[in-house]
mmCIF file of C-alpha atoms and ligand atoms in Angstrom:
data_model
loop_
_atom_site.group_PDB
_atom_site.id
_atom_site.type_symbol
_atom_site.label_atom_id
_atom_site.label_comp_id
_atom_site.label_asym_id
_atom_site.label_seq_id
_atom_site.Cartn_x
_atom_site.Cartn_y
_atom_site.Cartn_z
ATOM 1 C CA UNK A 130 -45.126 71.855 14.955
ATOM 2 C CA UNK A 131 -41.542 72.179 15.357
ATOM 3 C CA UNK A 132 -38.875 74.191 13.544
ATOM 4 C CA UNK A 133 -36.067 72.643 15.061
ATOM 5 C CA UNK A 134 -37.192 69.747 12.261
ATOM 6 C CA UNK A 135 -37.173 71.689 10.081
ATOM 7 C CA UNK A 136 -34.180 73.220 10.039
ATOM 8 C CA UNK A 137 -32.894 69.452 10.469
ATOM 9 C CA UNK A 138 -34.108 68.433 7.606
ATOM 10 C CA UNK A 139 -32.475 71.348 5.956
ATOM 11 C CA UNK A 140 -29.041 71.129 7.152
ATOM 12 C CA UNK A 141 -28.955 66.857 6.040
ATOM 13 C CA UNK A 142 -29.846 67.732 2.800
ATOM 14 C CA UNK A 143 -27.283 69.121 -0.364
ATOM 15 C CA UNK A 144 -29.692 69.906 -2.342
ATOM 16 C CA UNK A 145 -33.214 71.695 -1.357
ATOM 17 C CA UNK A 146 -36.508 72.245 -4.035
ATOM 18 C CA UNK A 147 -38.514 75.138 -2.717
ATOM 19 C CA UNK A 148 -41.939 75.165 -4.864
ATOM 20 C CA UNK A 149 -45.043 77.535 -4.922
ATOM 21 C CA UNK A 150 -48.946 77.041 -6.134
ATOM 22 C CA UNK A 151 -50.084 78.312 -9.014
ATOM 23 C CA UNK A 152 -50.730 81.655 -10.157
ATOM 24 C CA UNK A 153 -48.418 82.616 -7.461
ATOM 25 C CA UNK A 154 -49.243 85.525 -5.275
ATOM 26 C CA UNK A 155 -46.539 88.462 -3.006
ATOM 27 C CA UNK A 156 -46.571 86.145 -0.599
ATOM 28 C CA UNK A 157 -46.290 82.178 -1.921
ATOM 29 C CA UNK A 158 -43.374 84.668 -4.209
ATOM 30 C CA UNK A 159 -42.051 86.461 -0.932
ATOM 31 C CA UNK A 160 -41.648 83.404 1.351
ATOM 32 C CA UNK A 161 -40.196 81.198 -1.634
ATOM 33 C CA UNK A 162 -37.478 83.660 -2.364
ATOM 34 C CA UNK A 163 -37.108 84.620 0.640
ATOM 35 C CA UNK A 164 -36.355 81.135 1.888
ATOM 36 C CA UNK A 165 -34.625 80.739 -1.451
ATOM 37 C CA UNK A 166 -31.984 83.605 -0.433
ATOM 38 C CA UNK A 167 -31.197 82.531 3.143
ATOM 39 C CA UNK A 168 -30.541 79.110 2.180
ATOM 40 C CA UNK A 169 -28.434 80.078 -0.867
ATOM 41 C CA UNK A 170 -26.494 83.223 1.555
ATOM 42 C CA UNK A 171 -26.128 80.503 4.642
ATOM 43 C CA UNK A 172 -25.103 77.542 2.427
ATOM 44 C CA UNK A 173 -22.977 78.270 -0.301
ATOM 45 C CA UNK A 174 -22.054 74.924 -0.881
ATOM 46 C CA UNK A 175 -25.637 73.261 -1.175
ATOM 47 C CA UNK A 176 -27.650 73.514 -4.145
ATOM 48 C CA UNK A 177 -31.127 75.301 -4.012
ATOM 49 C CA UNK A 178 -33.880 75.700 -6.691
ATOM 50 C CA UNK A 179 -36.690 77.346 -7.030
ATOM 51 C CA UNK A 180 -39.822 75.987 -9.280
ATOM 52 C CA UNK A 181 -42.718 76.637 -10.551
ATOM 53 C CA UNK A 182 -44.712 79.692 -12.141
ATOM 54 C CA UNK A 183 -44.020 83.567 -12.733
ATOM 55 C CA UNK A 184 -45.952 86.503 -11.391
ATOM 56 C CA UNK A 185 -45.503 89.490 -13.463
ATOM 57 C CA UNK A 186 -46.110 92.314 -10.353
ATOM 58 C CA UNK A 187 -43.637 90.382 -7.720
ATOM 59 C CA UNK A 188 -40.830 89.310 -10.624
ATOM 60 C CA UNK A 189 -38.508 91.630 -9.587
ATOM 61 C CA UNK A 190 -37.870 89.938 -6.673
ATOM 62 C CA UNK A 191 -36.063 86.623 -8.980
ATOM 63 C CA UNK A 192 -36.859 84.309 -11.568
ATOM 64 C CA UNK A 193 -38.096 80.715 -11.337
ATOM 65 C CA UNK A 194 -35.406 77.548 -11.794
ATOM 66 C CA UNK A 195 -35.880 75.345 -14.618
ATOM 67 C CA UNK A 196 -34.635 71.572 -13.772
ATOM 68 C CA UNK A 197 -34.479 68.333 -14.868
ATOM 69 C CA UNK A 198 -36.309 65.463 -13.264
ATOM 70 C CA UNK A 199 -33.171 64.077 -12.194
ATOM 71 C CA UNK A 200 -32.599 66.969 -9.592
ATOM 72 C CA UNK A 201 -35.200 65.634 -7.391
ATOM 73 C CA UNK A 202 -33.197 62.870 -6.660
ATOM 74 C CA UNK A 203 -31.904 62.743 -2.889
ATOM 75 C CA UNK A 204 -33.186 65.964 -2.896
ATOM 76 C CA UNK A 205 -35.602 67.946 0.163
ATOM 77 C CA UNK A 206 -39.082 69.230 -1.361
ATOM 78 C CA UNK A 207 -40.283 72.921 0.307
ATOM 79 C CA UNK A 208 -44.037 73.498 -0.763
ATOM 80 C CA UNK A 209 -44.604 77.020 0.662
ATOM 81 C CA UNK A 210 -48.141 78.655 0.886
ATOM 82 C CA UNK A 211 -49.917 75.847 -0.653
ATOM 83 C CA UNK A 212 -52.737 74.763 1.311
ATOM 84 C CA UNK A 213 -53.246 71.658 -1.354
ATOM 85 C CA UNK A 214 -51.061 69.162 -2.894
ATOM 86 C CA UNK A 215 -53.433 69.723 -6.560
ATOM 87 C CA UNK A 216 -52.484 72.856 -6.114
ATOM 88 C CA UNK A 217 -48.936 72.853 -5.590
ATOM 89 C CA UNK A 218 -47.179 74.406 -9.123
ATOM 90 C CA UNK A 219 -45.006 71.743 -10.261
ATOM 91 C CA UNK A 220 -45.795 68.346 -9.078
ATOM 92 C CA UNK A 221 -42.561 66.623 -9.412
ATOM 93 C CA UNK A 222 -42.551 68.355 -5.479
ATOM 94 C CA UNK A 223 -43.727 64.653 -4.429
ATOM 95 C CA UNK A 224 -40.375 63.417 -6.307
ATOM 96 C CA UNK A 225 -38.252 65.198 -3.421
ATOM 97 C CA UNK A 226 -36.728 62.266 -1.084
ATOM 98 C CA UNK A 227 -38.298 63.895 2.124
ATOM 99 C CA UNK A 228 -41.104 66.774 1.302
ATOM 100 C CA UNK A 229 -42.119 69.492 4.155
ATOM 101 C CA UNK A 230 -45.029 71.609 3.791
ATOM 102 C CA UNK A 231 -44.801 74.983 5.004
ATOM 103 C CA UNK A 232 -47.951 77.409 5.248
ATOM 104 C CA UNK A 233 -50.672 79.431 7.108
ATOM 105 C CA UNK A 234 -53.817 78.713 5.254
ATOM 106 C CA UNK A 235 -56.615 76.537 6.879
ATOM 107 C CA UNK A 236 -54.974 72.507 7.249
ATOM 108 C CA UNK A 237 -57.399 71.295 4.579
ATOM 109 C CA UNK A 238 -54.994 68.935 3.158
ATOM 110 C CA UNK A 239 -51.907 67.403 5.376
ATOM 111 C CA UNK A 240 -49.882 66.228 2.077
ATOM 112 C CA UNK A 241 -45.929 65.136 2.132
ATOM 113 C CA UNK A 242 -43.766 63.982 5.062
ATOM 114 C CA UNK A 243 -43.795 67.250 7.641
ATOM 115 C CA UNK A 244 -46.338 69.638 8.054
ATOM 116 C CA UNK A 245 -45.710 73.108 9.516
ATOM 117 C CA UNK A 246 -49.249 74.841 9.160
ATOM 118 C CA UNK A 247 -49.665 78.057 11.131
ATOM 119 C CA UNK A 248 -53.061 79.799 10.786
ATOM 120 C CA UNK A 249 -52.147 82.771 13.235
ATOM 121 C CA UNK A 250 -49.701 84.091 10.892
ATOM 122 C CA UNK A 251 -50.607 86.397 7.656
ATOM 123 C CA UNK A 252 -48.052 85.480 5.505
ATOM 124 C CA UNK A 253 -46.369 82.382 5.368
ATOM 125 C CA UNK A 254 -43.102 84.789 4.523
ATOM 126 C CA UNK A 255 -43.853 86.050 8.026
ATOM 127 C CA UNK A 256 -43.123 82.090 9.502
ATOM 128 C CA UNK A 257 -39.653 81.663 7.201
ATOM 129 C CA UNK A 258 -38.562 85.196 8.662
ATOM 130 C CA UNK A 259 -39.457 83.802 11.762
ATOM 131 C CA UNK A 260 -37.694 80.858 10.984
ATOM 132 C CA UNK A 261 -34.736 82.736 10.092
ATOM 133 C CA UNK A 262 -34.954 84.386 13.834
ATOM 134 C CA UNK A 263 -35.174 80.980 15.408
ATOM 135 C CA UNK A 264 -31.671 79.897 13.848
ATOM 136 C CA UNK A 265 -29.765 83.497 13.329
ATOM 137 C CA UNK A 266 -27.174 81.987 14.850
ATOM 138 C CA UNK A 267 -26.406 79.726 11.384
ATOM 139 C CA UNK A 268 -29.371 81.029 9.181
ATOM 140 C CA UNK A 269 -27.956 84.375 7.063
ATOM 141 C CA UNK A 270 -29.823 87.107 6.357
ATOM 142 C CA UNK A 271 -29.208 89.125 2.535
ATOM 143 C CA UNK A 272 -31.287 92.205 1.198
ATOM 144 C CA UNK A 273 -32.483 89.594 -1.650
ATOM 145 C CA UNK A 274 -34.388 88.010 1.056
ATOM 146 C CA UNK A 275 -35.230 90.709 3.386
ATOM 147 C CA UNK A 276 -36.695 92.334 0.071
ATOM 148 C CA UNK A 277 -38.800 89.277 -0.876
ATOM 149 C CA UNK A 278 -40.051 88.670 3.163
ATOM 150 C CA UNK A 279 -41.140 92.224 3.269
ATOM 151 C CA UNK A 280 -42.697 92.127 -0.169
ATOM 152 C CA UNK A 281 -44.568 88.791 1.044
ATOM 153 C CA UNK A 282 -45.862 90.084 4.614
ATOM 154 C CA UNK A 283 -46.928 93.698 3.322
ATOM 155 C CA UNK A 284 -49.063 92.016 -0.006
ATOM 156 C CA UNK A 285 -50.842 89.276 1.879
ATOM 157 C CA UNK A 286 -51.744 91.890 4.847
ATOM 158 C CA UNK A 287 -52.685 94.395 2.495
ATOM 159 C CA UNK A 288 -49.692 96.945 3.893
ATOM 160 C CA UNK A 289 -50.630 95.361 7.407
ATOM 161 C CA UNK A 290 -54.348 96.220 7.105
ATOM 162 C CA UNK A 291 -56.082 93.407 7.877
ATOM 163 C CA UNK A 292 -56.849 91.770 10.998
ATOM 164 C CA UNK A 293 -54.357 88.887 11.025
ATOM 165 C CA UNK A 294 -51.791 91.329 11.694
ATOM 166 C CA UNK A 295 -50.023 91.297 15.043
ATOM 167 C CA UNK A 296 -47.296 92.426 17.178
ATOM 168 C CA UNK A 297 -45.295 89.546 16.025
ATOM 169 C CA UNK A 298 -45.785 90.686 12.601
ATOM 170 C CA UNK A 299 -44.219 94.318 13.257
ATOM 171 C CA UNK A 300 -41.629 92.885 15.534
ATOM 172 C CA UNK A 301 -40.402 90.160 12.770
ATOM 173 C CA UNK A 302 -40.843 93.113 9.861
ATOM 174 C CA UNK A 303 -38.798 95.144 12.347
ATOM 175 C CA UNK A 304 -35.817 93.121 12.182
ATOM 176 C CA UNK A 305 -35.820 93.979 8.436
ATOM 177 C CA UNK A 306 -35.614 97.408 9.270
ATOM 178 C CA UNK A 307 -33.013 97.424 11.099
ATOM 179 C CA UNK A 308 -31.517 95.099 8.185
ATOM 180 C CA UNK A 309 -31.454 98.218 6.330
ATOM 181 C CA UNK A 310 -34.669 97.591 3.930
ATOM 182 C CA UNK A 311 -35.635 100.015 1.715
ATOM 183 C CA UNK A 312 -39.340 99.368 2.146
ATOM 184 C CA UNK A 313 -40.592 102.583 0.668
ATOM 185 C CA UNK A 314 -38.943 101.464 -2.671
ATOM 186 C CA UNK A 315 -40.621 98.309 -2.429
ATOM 187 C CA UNK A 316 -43.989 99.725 -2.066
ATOM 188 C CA UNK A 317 -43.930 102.301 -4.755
ATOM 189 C CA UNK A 318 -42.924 98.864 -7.137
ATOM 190 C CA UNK A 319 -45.814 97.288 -5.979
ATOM 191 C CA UNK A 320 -48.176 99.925 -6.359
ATOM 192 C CA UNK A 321 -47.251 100.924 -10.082
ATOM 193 C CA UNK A 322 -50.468 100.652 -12.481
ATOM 194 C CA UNK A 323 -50.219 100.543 -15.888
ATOM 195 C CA UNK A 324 -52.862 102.889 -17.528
ATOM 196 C CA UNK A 325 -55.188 100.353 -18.694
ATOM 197 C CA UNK A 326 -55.262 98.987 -15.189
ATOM 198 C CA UNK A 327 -56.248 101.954 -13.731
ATOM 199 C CA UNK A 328 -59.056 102.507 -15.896
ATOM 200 C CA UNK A 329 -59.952 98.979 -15.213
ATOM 201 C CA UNK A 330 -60.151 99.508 -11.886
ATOM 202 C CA UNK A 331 -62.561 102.837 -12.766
ATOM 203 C CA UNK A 332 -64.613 100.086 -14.986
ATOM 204 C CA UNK A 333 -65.102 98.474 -11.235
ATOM 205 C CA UNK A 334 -65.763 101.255 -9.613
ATOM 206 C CA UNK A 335 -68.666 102.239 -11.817
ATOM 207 C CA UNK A 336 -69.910 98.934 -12.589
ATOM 208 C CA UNK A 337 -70.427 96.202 -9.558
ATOM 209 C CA UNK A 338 -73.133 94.882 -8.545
ATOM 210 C CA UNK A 339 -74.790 94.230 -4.960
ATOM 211 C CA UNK A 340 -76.976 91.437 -4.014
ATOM 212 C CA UNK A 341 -80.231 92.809 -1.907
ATOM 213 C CA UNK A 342 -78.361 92.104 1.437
ATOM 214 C CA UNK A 343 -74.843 93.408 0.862
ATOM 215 C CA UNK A 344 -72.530 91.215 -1.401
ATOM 216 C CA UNK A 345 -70.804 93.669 -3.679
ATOM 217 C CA UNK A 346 -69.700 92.024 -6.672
ATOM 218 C CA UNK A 347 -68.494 92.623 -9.784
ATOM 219 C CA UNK A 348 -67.790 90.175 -13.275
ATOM 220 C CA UNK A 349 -65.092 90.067 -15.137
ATOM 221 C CA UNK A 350 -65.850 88.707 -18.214
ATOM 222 C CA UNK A 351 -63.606 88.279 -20.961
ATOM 223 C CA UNK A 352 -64.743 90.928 -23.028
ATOM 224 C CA UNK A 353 -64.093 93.167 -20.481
ATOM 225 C CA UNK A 354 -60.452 91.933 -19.847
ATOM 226 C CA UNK A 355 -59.951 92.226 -23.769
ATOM 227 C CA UNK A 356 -61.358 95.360 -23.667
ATOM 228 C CA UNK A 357 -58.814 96.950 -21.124
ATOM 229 C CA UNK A 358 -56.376 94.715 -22.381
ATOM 230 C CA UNK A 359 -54.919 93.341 -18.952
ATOM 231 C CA UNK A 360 -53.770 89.993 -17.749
ATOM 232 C CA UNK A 361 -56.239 87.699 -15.767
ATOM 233 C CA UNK A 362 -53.864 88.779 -12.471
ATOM 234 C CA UNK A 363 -54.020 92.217 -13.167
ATOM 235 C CA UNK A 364 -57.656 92.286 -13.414
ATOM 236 C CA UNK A 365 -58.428 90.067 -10.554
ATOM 237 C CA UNK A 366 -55.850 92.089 -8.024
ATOM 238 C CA UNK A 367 -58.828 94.804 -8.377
ATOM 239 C CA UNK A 368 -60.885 92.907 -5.580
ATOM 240 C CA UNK A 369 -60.612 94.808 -2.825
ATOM 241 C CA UNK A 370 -61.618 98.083 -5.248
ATOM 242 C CA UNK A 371 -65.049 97.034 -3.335
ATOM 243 C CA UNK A 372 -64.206 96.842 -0.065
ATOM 244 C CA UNK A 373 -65.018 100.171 1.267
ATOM 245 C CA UNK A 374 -68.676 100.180 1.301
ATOM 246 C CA UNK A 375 -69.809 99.677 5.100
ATOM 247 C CA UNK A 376 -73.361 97.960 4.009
ATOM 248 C CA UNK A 377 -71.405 95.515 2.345
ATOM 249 C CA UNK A 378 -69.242 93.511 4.791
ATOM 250 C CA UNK A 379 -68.473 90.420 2.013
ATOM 251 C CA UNK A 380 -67.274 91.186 -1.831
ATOM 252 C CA UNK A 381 -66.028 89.177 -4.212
ATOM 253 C CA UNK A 382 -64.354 89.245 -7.680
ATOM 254 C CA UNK A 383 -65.634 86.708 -10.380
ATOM 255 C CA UNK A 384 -63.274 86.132 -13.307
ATOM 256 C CA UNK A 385 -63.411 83.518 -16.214
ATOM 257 C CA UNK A 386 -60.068 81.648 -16.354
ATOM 258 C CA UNK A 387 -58.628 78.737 -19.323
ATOM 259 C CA UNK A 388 -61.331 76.486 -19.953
ATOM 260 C CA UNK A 389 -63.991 78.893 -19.186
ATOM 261 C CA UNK A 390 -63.831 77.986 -15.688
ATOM 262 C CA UNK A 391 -64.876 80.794 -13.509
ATOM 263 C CA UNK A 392 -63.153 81.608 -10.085
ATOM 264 C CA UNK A 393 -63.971 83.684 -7.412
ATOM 265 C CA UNK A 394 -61.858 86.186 -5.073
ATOM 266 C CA UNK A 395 -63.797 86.226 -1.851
ATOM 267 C CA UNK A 396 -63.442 88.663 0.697
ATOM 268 C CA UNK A 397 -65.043 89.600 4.124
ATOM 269 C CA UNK A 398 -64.657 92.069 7.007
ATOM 270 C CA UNK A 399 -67.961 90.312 8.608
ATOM 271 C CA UNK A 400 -68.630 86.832 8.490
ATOM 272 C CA UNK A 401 -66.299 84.000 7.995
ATOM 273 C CA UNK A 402 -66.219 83.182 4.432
ATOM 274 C CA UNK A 403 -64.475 79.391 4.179
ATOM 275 C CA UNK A 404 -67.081 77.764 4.480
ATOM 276 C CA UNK A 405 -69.051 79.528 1.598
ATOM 277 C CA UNK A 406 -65.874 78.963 -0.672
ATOM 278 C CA UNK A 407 -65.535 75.243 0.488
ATOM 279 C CA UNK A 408 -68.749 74.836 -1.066
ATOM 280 C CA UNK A 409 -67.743 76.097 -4.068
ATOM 281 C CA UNK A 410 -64.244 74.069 -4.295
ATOM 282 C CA UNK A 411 -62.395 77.007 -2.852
ATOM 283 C CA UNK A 412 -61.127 77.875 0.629
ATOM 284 C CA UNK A 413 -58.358 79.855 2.194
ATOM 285 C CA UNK A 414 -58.786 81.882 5.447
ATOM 286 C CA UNK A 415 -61.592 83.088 7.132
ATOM 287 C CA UNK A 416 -61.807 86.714 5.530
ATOM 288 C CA UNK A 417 -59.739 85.850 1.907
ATOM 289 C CA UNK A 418 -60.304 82.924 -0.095
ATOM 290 C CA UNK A 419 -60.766 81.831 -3.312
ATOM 291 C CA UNK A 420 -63.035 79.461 -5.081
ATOM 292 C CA UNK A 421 -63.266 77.282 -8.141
ATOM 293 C CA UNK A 422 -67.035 78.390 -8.848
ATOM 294 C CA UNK A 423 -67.314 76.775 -12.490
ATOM 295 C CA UNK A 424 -69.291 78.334 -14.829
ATOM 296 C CA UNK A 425 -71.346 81.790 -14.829
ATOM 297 C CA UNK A 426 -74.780 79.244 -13.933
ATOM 298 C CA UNK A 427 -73.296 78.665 -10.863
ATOM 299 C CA UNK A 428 -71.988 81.838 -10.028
ATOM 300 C CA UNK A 429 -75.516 83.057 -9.598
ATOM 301 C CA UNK A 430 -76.114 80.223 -7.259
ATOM 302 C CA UNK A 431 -73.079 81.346 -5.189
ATOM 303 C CA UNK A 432 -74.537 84.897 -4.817
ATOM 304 C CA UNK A 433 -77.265 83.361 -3.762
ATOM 305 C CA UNK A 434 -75.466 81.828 -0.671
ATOM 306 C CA UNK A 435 -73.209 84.895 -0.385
ATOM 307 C CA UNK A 436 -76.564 86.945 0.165
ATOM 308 C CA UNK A 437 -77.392 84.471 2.723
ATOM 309 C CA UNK A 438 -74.384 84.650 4.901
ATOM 310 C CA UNK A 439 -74.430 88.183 5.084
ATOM 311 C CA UNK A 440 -78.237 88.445 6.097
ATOM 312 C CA UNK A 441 -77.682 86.009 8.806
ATOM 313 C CA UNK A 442 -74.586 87.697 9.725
ATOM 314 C CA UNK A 443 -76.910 91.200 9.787
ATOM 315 C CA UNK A 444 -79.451 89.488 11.998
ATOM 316 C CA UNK A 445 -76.889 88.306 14.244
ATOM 317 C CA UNK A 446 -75.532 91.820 14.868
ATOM 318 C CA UNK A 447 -78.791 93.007 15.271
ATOM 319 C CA UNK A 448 -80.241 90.531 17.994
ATOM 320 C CA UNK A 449 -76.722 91.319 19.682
ATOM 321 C CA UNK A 450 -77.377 95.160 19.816
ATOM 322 C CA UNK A 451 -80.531 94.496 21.491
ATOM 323 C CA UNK A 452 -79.749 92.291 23.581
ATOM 324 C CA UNK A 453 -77.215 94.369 24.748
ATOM 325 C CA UNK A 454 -79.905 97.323 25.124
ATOM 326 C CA UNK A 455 -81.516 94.637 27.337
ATOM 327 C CA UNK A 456 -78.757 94.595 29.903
HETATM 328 MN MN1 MN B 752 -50.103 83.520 1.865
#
């Protein structure tokens, strides 16, 4: 892996297409933007676009580009955060004369030209700000970007909660600080709740579910999202409402999507979960991924497996304390 290519790549081409997955999340949002806004701040004279689909809760960091077919000629392709090439929004990406993935998820899928894949970072808008570091001496710096970064790094670490957090993490947010960031501001925008969302999220509260060995789950139909009136991303952000209990070190979030096909938010603080979601067409990282389950039949079967992880994983602990008794 080498930025230095990168950032070759970058400076021979005029014009550069960054694109996202689908259903975009803070951080596919945060990293695209804020690649977006040091490109556009450090080259004024190249032409940069940004494609692919809105998310309502990170919009106010910009709006997608809407272009022709034509622009992808001669032009560089940026997937960012897209562990998947079927996944990647807009799939004219492939069109793009040279195309360079960028992203931290598990390498399932090594598609275009360049691959820049690092799994020890949270947020892939943590590797472009570390990007930007690497070439401050060209690369510039605006409080568009350093908005969208943050706004990327604190939603995929759940405001730095979760274990894939490191030093490098604060020291790179740092650097944003001293920018002059206004991070509280950003953080009360992402916390707002409409009304109907927060008594969704009581609706969770009251009604999951847990499996006989500690999955805690809950459906979201869509009666239920009708009901409470929310969008699909509204209701599905509610995952980690269950991720408190301490008997329960998996939880997941089922939701019924266009189609009828069901999908899964899966979430651990125990065992690995990939491999669980792989079976299910999903996949991610470790602790958070997300899987195409199908249809309610199978969701049950899923459970099932779910159950079965976190028994073993319960076992496991428990021959470890006694072994350790043993000593
Ligand atoms: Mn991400």
């Amino acid at each position: 892996m080498d930025k230095q290519h990168i950032f070759d790549k970058i400076l021979a081409y005029d014009k550069i297409i960054i694109h996202m997955h689908m259903r975009p999340d803070g951080d596919c949002y945060g990293a695209g933007f804020g690649l977006k806004y040091i490109l556009q701040e450090s080259f004024p004279q190249k032409t940069i676009y940004i494609v692919g689909e809105t998310a309502e809760y990170v919009k106010f960091l910009g709006d997608v580009d809407v272009i022709p077919d034509e622009a992808y000629q001669g032009a560089l392709s940026i997937v960012v955060d897209t562990a998947t090439r079927d996944r990647v929004a807009d799939q004219r990406y492939s069109k793009g004369a040279y195309v360079i993935k960028i992203d931290h998820h598990l390498p399932v899928d090594a598609y275009g030209d360049y691959q820049y894949v690092d799994t020890t970072r949270p947020a892939t808008a943590q590797i472009i700000l570390e990007f930007y570091h690497e070439f401050a001496s060209v690369l510039k710096m605006n409080m568009k970007a350093a908005r969208a970064l943050y706004t990327g790094i604190v939603t995929d670490t759940g405001r730095f909660k979760y274990r894939s957090v490191t030093s490098a993490t604060f020291k790179a947010v740092a650097s944003l600080l001293d920018f002059g960031l206004d991070f509280a501001d950003i953080l009360s925008t992402l916390d707002v709740k409409t009304e109907n969302q927060m008594k969704l999220q009581g609706y969770v509260l009251t009604n999951f579910e847990k499996t006989p060995n500690g999955v805690a789950y809950i459906k979201m139909k869509p009666d239920i999202i009708a009901k409470y009136d929310v969008t699909l991303e509204e209701a599905t952000s509610l995952v980690n409402e269950l991720s408190v209990l301490p008997d329960c070190p998996v939880w997941i979030l089922f939701a019924e999507y266009e189609n009828a096909i069901v999908r899964a938010r899966v979430r651990s603080k125990g065992p690995a979960i990939n491999e669980l979601a792989a079976k299910y067409q999903g996949g991610g990282h470790p602790m958070a991924c997300g899987a195409n389950v199908g249809n309610w039949e199978t969701v049950e079967a899923m459970l099932k497996d779910a159950d079965e992880l976190v028994k073993k994983y319960k076992e496991d602990l428990k021959k470890a304390e006694i072994a350790h008794e043993n000593i």
